[in-house]
Coordinates of C-alpha atoms in Angstrom, one line a residue:
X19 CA -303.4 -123.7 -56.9
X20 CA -307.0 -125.2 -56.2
X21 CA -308.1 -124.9 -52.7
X22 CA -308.6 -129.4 -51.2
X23 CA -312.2 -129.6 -50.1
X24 CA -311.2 -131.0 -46.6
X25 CA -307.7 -131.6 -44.8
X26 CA -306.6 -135.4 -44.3
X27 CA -310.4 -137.8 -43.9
X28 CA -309.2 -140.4 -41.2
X29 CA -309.2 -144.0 -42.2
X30 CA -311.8 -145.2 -39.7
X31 CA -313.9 -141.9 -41.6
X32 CA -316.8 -142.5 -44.3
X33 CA -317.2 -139.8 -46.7
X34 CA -321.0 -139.8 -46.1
X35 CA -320.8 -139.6 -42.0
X36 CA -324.3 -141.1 -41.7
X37 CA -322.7 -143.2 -38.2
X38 CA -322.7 -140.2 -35.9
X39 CA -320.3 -142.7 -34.2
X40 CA -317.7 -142.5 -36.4
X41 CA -315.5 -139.1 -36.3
X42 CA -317.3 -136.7 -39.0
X43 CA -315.3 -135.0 -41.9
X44 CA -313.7 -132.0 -41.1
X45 CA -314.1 -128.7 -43.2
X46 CA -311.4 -126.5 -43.9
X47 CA -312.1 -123.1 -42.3
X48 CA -313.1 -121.1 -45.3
X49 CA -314.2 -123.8 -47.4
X50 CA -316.7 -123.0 -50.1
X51 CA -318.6 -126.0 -49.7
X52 CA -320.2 -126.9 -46.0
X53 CA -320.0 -130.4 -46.8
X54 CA -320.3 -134.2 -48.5
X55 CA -323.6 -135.4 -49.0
X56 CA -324.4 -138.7 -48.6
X57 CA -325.5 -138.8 -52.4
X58 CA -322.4 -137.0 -53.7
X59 CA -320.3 -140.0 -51.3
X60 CA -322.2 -142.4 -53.0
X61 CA -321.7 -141.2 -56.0
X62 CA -317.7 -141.2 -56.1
X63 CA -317.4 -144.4 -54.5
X64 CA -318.3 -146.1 -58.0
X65 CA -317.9 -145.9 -62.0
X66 CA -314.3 -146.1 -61.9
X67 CA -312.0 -148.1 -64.5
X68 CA -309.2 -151.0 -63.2
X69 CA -306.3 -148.9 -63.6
X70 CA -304.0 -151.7 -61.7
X71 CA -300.5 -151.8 -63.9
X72 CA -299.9 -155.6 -65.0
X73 CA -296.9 -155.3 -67.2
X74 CA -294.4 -153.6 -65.2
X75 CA -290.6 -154.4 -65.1
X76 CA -288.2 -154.0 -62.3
X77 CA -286.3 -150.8 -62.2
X78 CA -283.5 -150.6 -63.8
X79 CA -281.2 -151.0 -60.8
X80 CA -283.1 -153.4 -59.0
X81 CA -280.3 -155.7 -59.0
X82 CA -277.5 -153.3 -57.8
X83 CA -280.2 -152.3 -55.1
X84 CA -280.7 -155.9 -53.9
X85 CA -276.9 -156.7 -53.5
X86 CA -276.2 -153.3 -51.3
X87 CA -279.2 -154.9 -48.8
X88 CA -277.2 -158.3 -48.7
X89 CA -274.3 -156.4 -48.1
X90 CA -276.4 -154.6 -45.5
X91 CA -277.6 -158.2 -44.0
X92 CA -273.8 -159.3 -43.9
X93 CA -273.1 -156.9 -41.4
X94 CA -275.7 -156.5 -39.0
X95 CA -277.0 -160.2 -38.4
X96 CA -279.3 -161.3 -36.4
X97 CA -280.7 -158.1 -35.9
X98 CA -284.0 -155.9 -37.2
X99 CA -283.0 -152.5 -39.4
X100 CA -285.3 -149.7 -40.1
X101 CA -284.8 -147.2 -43.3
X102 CA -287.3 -144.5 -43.4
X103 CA -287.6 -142.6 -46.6
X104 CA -288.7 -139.3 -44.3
X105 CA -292.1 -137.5 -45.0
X106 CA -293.4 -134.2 -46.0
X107 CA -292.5 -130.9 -44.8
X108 CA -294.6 -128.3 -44.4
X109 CA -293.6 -125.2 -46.6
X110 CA -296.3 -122.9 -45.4
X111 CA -299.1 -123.7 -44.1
X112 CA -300.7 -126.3 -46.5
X113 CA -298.1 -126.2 -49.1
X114 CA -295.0 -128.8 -48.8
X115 CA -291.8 -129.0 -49.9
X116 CA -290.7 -131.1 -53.1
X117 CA -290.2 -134.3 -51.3
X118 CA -286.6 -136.2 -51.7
X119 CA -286.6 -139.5 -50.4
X120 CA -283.8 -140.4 -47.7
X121 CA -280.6 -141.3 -49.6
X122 CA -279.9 -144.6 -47.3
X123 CA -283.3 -145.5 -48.4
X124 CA -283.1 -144.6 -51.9
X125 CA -280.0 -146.4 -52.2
X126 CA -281.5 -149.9 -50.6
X127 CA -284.8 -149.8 -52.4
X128 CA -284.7 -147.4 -55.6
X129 CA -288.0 -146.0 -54.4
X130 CA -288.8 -142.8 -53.6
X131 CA -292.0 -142.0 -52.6
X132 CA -292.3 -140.6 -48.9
X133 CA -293.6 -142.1 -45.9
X134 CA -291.8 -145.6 -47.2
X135 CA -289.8 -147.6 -44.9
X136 CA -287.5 -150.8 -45.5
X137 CA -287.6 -153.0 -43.1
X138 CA -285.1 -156.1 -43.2
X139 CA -286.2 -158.9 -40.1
X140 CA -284.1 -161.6 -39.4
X141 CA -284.6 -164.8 -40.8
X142 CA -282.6 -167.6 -40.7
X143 CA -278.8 -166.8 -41.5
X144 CA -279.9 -163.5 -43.2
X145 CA -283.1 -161.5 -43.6
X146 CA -286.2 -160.7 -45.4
X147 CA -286.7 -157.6 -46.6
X148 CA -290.0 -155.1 -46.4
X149 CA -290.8 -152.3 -48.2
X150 CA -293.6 -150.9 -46.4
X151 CA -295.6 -147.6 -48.2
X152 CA -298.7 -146.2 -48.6
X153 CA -301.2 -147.9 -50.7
X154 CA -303.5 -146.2 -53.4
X155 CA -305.6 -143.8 -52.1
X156 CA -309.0 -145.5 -50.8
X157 CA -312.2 -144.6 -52.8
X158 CA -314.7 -146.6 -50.2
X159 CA -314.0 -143.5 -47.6
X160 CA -313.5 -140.7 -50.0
X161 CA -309.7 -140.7 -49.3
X162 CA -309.0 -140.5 -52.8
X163 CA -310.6 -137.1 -53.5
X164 CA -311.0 -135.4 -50.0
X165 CA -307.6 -135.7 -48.5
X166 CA -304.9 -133.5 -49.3
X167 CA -302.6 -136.1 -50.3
X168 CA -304.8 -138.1 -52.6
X169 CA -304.7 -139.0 -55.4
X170 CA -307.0 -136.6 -57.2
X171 CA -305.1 -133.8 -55.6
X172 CA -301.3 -135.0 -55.9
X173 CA -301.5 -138.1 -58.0
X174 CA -301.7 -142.1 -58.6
X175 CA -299.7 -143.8 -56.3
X176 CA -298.5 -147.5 -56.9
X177 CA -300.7 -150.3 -55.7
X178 CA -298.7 -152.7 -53.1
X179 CA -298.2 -155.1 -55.8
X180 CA -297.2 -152.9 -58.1
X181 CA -294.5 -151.9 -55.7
X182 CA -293.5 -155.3 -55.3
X183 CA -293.1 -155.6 -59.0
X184 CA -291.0 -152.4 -59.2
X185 CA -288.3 -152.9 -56.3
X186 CA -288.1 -157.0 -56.3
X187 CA -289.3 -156.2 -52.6
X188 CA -292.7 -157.8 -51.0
X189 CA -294.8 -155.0 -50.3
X190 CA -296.8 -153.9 -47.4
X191 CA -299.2 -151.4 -45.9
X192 CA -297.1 -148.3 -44.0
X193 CA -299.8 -147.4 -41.6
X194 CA -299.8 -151.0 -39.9
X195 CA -295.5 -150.6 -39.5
X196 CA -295.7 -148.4 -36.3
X197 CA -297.9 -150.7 -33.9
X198 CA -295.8 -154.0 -35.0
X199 CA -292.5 -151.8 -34.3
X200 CA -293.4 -151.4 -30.9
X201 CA -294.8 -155.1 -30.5
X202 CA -291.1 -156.3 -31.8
X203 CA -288.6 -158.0 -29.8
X204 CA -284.9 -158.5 -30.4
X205 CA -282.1 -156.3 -31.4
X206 CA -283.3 -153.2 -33.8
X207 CA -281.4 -150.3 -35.4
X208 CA -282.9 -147.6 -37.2
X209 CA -282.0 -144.8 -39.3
X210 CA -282.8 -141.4 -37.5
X211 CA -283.4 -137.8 -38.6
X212 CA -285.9 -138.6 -41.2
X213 CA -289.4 -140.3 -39.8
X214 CA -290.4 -139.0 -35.9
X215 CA -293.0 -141.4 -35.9
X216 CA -291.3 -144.7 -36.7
X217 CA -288.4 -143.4 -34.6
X218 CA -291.0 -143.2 -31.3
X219 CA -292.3 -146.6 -32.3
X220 CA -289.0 -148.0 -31.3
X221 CA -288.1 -145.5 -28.8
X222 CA -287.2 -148.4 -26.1
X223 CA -285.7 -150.6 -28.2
X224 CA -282.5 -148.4 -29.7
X225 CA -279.6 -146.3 -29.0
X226 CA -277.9 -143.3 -30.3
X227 CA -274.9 -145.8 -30.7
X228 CA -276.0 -148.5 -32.3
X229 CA -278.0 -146.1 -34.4
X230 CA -275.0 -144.2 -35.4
X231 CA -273.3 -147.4 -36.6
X232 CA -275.9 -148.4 -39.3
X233 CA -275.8 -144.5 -40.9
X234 CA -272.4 -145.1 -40.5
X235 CA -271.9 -148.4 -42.7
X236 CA -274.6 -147.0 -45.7
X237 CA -271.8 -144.0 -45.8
X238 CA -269.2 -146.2 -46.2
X239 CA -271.0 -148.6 -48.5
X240 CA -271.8 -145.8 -51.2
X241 CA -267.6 -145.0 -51.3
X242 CA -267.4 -147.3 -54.0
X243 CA -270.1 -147.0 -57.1
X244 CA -271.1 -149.8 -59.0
X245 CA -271.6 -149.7 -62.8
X246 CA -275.0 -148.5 -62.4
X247 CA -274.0 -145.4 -60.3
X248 CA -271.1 -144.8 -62.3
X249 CA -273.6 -144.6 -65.3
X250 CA -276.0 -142.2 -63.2
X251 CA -273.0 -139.9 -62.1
X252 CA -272.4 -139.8 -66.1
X253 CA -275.8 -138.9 -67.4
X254 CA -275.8 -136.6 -64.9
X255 CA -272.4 -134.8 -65.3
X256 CA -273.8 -135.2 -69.1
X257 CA -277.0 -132.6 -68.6
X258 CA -275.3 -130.3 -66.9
X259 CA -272.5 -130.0 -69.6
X260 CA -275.3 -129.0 -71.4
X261 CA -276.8 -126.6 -68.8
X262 CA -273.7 -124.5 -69.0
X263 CA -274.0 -125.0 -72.4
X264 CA -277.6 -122.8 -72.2
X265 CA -276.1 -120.2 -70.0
X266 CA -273.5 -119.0 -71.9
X267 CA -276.4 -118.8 -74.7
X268 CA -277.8 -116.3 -72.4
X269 CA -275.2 -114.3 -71.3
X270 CA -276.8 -111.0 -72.9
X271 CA -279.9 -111.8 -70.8
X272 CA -278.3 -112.3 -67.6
X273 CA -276.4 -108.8 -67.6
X274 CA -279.9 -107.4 -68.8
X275 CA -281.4 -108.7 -65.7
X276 CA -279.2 -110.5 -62.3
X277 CA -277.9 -113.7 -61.7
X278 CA -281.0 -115.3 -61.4
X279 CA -281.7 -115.8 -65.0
X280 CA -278.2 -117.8 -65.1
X281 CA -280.0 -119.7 -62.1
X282 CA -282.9 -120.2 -64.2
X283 CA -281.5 -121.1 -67.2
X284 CA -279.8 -123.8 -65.6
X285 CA -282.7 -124.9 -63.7
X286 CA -284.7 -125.3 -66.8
X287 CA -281.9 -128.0 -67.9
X288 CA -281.9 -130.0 -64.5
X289 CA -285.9 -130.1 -64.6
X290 CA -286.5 -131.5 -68.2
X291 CA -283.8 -134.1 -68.3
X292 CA -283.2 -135.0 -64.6
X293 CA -285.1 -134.5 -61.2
X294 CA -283.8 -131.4 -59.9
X295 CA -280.8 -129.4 -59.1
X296 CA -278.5 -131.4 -57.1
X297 CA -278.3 -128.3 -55.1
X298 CA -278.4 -124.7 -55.2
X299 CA -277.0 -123.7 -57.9
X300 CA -274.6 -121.1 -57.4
X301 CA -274.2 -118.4 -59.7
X302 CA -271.7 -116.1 -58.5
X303 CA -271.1 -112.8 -61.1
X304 CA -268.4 -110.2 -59.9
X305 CA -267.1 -109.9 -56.6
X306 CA -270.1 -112.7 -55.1
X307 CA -267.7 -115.3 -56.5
X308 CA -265.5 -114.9 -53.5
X309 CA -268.4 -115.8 -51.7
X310 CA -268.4 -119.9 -51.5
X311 CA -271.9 -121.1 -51.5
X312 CA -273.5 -117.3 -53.2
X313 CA -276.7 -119.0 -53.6
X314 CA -278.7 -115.7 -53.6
X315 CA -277.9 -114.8 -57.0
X316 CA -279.3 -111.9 -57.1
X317 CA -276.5 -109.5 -58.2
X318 CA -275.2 -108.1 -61.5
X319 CA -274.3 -109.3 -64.1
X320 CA -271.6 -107.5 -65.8
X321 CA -269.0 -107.1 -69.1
X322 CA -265.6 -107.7 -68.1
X323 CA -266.1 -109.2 -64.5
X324 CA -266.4 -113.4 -64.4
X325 CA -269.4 -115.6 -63.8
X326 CA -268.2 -118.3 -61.3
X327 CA -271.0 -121.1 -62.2
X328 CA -271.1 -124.2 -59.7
X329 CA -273.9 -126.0 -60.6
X330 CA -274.8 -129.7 -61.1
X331 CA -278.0 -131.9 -62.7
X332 CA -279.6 -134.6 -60.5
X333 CA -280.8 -137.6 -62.4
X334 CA -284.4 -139.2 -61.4
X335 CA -282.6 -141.6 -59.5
X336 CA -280.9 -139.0 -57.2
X337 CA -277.0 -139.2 -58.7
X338 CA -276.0 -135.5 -59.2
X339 CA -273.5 -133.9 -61.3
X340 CA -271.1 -130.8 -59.4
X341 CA -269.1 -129.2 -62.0
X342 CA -267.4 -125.2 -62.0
X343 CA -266.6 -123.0 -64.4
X344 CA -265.5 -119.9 -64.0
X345 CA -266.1 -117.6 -67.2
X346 CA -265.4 -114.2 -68.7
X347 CA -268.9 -112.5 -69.0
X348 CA -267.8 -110.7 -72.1
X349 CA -265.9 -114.1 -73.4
X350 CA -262.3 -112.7 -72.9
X351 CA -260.1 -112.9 -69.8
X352 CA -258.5 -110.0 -69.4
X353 CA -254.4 -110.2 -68.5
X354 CA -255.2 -110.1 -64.6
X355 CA -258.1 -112.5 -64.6
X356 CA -256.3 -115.0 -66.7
X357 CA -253.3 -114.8 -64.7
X358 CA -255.2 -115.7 -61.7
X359 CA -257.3 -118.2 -63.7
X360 CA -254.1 -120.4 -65.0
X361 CA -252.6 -120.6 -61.2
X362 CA -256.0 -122.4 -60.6
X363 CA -255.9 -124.1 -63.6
X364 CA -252.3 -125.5 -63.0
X365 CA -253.3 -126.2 -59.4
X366 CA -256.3 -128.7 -60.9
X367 CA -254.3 -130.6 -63.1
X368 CA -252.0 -131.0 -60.7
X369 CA -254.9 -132.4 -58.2
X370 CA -256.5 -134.6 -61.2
X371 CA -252.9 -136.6 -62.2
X372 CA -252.9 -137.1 -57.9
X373 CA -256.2 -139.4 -58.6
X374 CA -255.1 -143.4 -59.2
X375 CA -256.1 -146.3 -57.0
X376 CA -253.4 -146.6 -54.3
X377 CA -253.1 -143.4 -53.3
X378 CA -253.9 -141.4 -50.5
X379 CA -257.4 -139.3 -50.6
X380 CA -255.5 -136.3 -49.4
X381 CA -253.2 -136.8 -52.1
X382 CA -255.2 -134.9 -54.8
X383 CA -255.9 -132.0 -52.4
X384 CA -252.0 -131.7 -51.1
X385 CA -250.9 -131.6 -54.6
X386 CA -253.2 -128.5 -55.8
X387 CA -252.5 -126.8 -52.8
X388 CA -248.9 -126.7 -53.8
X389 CA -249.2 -125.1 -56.7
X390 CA -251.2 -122.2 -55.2
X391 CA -248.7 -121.5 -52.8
X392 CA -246.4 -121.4 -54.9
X393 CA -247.9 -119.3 -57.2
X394 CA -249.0 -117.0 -53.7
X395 CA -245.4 -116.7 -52.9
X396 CA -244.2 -115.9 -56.0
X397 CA -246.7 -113.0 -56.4
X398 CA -245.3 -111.8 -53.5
X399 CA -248.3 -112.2 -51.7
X400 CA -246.9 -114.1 -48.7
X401 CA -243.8 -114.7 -47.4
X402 CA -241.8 -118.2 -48.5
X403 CA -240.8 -120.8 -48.5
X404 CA -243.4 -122.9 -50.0
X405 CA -242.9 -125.3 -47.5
X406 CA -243.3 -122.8 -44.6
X407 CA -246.3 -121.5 -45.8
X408 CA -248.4 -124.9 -46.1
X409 CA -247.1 -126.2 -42.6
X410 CA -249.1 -123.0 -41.4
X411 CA -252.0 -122.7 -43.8
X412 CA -251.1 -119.6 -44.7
X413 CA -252.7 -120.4 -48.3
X414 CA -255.9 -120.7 -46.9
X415 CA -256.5 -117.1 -46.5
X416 CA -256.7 -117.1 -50.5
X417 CA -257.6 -120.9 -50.9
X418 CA -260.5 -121.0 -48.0
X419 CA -261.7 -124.8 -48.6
X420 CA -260.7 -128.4 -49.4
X421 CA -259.8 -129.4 -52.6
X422 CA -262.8 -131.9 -53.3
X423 CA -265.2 -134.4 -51.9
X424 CA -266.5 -137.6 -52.8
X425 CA -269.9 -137.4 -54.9
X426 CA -272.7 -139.4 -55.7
X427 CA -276.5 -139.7 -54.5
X428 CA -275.5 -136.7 -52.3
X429 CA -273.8 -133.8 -53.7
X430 CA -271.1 -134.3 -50.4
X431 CA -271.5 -137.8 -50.2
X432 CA -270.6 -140.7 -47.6
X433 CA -270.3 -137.5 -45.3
X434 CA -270.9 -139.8 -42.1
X435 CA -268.2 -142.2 -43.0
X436 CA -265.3 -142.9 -40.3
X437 CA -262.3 -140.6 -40.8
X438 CA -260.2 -143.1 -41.6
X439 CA -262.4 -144.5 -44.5
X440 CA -262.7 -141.7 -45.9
X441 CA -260.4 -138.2 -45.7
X442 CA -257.6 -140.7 -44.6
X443 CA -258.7 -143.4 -46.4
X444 CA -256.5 -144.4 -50.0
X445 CA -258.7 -144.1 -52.9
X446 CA -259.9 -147.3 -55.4
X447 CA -261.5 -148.1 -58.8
X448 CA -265.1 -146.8 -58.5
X449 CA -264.7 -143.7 -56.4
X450 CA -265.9 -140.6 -57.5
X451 CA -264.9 -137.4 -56.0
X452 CA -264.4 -133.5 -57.2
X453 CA -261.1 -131.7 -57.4
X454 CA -262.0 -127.9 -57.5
X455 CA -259.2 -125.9 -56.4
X456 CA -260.1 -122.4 -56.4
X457 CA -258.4 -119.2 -55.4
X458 CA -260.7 -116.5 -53.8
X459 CA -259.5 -112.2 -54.1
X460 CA -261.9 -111.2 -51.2
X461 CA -263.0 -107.1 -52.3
X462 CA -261.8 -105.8 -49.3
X463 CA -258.6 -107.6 -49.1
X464 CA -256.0 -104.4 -48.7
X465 CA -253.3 -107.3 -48.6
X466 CA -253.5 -107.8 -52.5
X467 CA -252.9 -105.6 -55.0
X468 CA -256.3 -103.8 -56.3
X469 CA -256.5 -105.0 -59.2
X470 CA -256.5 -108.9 -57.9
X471 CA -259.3 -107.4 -55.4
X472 CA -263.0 -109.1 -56.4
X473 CA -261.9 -111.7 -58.6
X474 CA -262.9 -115.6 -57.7
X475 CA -261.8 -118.5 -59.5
X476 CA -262.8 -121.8 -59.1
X477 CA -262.3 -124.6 -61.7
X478 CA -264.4 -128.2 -60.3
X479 CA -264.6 -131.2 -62.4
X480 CA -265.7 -134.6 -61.5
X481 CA -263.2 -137.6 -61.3
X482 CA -264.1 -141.2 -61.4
X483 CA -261.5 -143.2 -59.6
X484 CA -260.5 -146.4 -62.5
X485 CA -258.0 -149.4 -62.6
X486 CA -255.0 -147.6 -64.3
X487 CA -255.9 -143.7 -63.0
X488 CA -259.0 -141.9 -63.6
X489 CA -261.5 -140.7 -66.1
X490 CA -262.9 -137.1 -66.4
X491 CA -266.5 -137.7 -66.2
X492 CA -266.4 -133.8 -67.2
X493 CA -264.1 -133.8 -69.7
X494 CA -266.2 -132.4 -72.7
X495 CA -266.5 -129.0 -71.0
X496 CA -263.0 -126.8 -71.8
X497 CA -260.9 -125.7 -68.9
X498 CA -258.1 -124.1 -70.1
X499 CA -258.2 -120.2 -70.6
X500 CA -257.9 -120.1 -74.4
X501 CA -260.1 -123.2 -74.6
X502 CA -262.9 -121.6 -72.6
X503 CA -262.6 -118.4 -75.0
X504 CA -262.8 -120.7 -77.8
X505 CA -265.5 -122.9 -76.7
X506 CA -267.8 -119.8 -75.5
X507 CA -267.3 -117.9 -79.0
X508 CA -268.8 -121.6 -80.5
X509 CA -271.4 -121.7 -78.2
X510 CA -272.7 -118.0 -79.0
X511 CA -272.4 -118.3 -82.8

């Protein structure tokens, strides 16, 4: 990684300093060179082409994108609302993070380049949106190739028009947003947790409350997907049929090394036909699949034990697959694991016929859980009735979590959304959520008997809510025992 010649050249700065009164360029520490001359300042300030883009389109879900931010004006009117994208975080020292635009501003605007904030004023019976970013990296002060963020160092950015183009959104300057947020008047709501500075510009002007109640309504808002999300959620859940396509490939590599090649494997997928992992992938071999969210993957890999793989694809425009499989290393279950493996699978497709428009969200996850205690009870495992046993939980000791979540631009999405939208909410066409029952033999569990003892099965698919049921959006990946045999077999040749 190349060393940056200087840390971030202020705007007032000119690369060649010859004004001792404005505030000189400052050199990194250990630097090799002691300097800009005023020659070599000069020199970079010219000779460059027009690279401005005039033939851009809108993005593809500009439209969708522009109805959730009338939906947005609908319900707050009369008032100002902020939508940071968030900025970069330091990794270490003067390395950041890979940067993932805020998901309430992803979802208004479609753009996702940080610093960026929305900004809808009031006007009239509705409002006029903002989207204010940074603009290309200035060449008249050396910004362009002395600061750490420009664009000889990390890349072109869009010019304001250019931005304007893209999102259907009149474009402005970021670095001007903060002193006209403080000179505002009137009723203002912003979206915390992502930019400190735009949150102390209107520091006096919100509250916690009112605050709370915005985050709260883009929660709500993304319950439903339109056609373009649904079409996301499917590329998505698409690439990472294929991903677990590539690991079983690998299978012989992965016990040759640890879990991380399965991580890596999959990884490669999610980077060359999406953005990223939706999250960490989780690539659980052995006994570390009783462990939920094993994200260390750094274990064993070994013939006869299972692989519990939860991993997901995230498009470029942020909609991520989250899809299990649980699978025999070696490609055969033997009796134990695929009597374990079939209670699961029973207890899924019990949860998936629960999924129709009119029913109750819980319904899915009350339905799977039924059929594990069942199946607890009649292993002897705890004491009936069914009934008894799920007025007290006593499942859960085996069953540990919920039985799904909603998905979409985040892997647990419209988290913030009331209650009684959401968990007791009754589901309709256009949801998307995950029924993953699972059923969890922790290795030191002297209640079971020793053979059931390191064994974790967990079976996830995604569901897409529609007018007569619901659609498997993971369909083409087997789930049934002999069908994951089958389909494994195929896959290795």
């Amino acid at each position: 990684m190349a060393e940056e010649l200087t840390p971030a050249v202020p705007d007032s700065a000119d690369a060649a300093g010859p004004d001792e009164s404005e505030e000189p360029i400052k050199q990194r520490k250990n630097g090799l060179y002691p300097g800009v001359s005023n020659e070599l300042a000069e020199n970079m300030k010219s000779g460059w082409a027009d690279t401005e883009l005039r033939d851009l389109e809108p993005i593809a879900q500009a439209a969708e994108t522009a109805a959730r931010r009338a939906a947005l004006s609908a319900r707050f009117p009369g008032e100002r609302l902020v939508i940071p994208a968030g900025n970069l975080k330091t990794r270490s020292n003067d390395t950041e993070y890979a940067f993932r635009a805020s998901v309430e501003y992803a979802y208004l605007t479609g753009n996702q380049t940080e610093d960026g904030v929305l900004v809808l004023e009031p006007a009239g019976e509705g409002h006029e949106a903002t989207i204010y970013l940074l603009p290309r990296s200035d060449r008249e002060n050396g910004e362009f190739w002395l600061d750490g963020q420009g664009e000889l160092w990390v890349g072109r950015r869009h010019s304001l028009t250019e931005a304007g183009t893209l999102y259907g959104i009149p474009a402005s300057d970021v670095r001007e947003l903060a002193g006209a947020l403080r000179e505002a008047t009137g009723p203002v709501r912003v979206v915390r947790g992502y930019d400190a500075g735009i949150e102390a510009a209107l520091t006096d002007k919100v509250t916690a409350e009112r605050d709370e109640e915005l985050r709260v309504f883009l929660s709500e808002a993304r319950l439903v997907k339109d056609e373009f999300e649904i079409g996301e959620l499917q590329k998505a859940v698409d690439s990472t049929v294929r991903g677990f396509e590539d690991v079983v490939k690998v299978l012989d590599k992965a016990e040759a090394t640890s879990e991380r090649y399965i991580e890596g494997t999959f990884f490669l997928r999610a980077r060359v036909e999406g953005n990223d992992v939706g999250y960490g992938t989780i690539a659980a071999a052995g006994p570390h699949a009783c462990t939920l969210h094993w994200v260390r993957n750094d274990g064993a890999v070994r013939s006869g034990e299972l692989l519990l793989l939860d991993a997901g694809v995230e498009t470029h425009t942020y909609y991520t697959a989250d899809v299990t499989r649980t699978l025999p290393i070696n490609g055969r279950f033997d009796a134990t694991q695929r009597k374990i493996y079939d209670a699961v699978y029973e207890a899924q497709e019990a949860g998936i016929a629960a999924v129709k428009p009119g029913a109750k969200y819980r319904d899915f996850h009350d339905a799977a859980q039924r059929v594990l205690a069942e199946k607890l009870v009649e292993w002897g495992l705890v004491e009936g009735p069914v009934e008894r046993v799920l007025e007290l939980g006593l499942q859960r000791r085996w069953t540990l979590h919920g039985t799904g979540h909603m998905l979409g631009m985040d892997v647990h999405d419209c988290a913030a959304a009331r209650v009684e939208a959401y968990v007791d909410g009754v589901l309709e066409p256009g949801m998307c959520l995950t029924v993953e029952p699972g059923l969890y033999f922790q290795a030191d569990d002297l209640t079971v008997p020793e053979e059931y003892r390191g064994i974790g099965v967990r079976i996830e698919d995604d569901i897409l809510v529609t007018e007569d049921g619901n659609r498997n959006l993971s369909a083409a990946l087997p789930r049934r025992s002999d069908e994951v045999e089958a389909w494994m077999a195929s896959v290795k040749g």
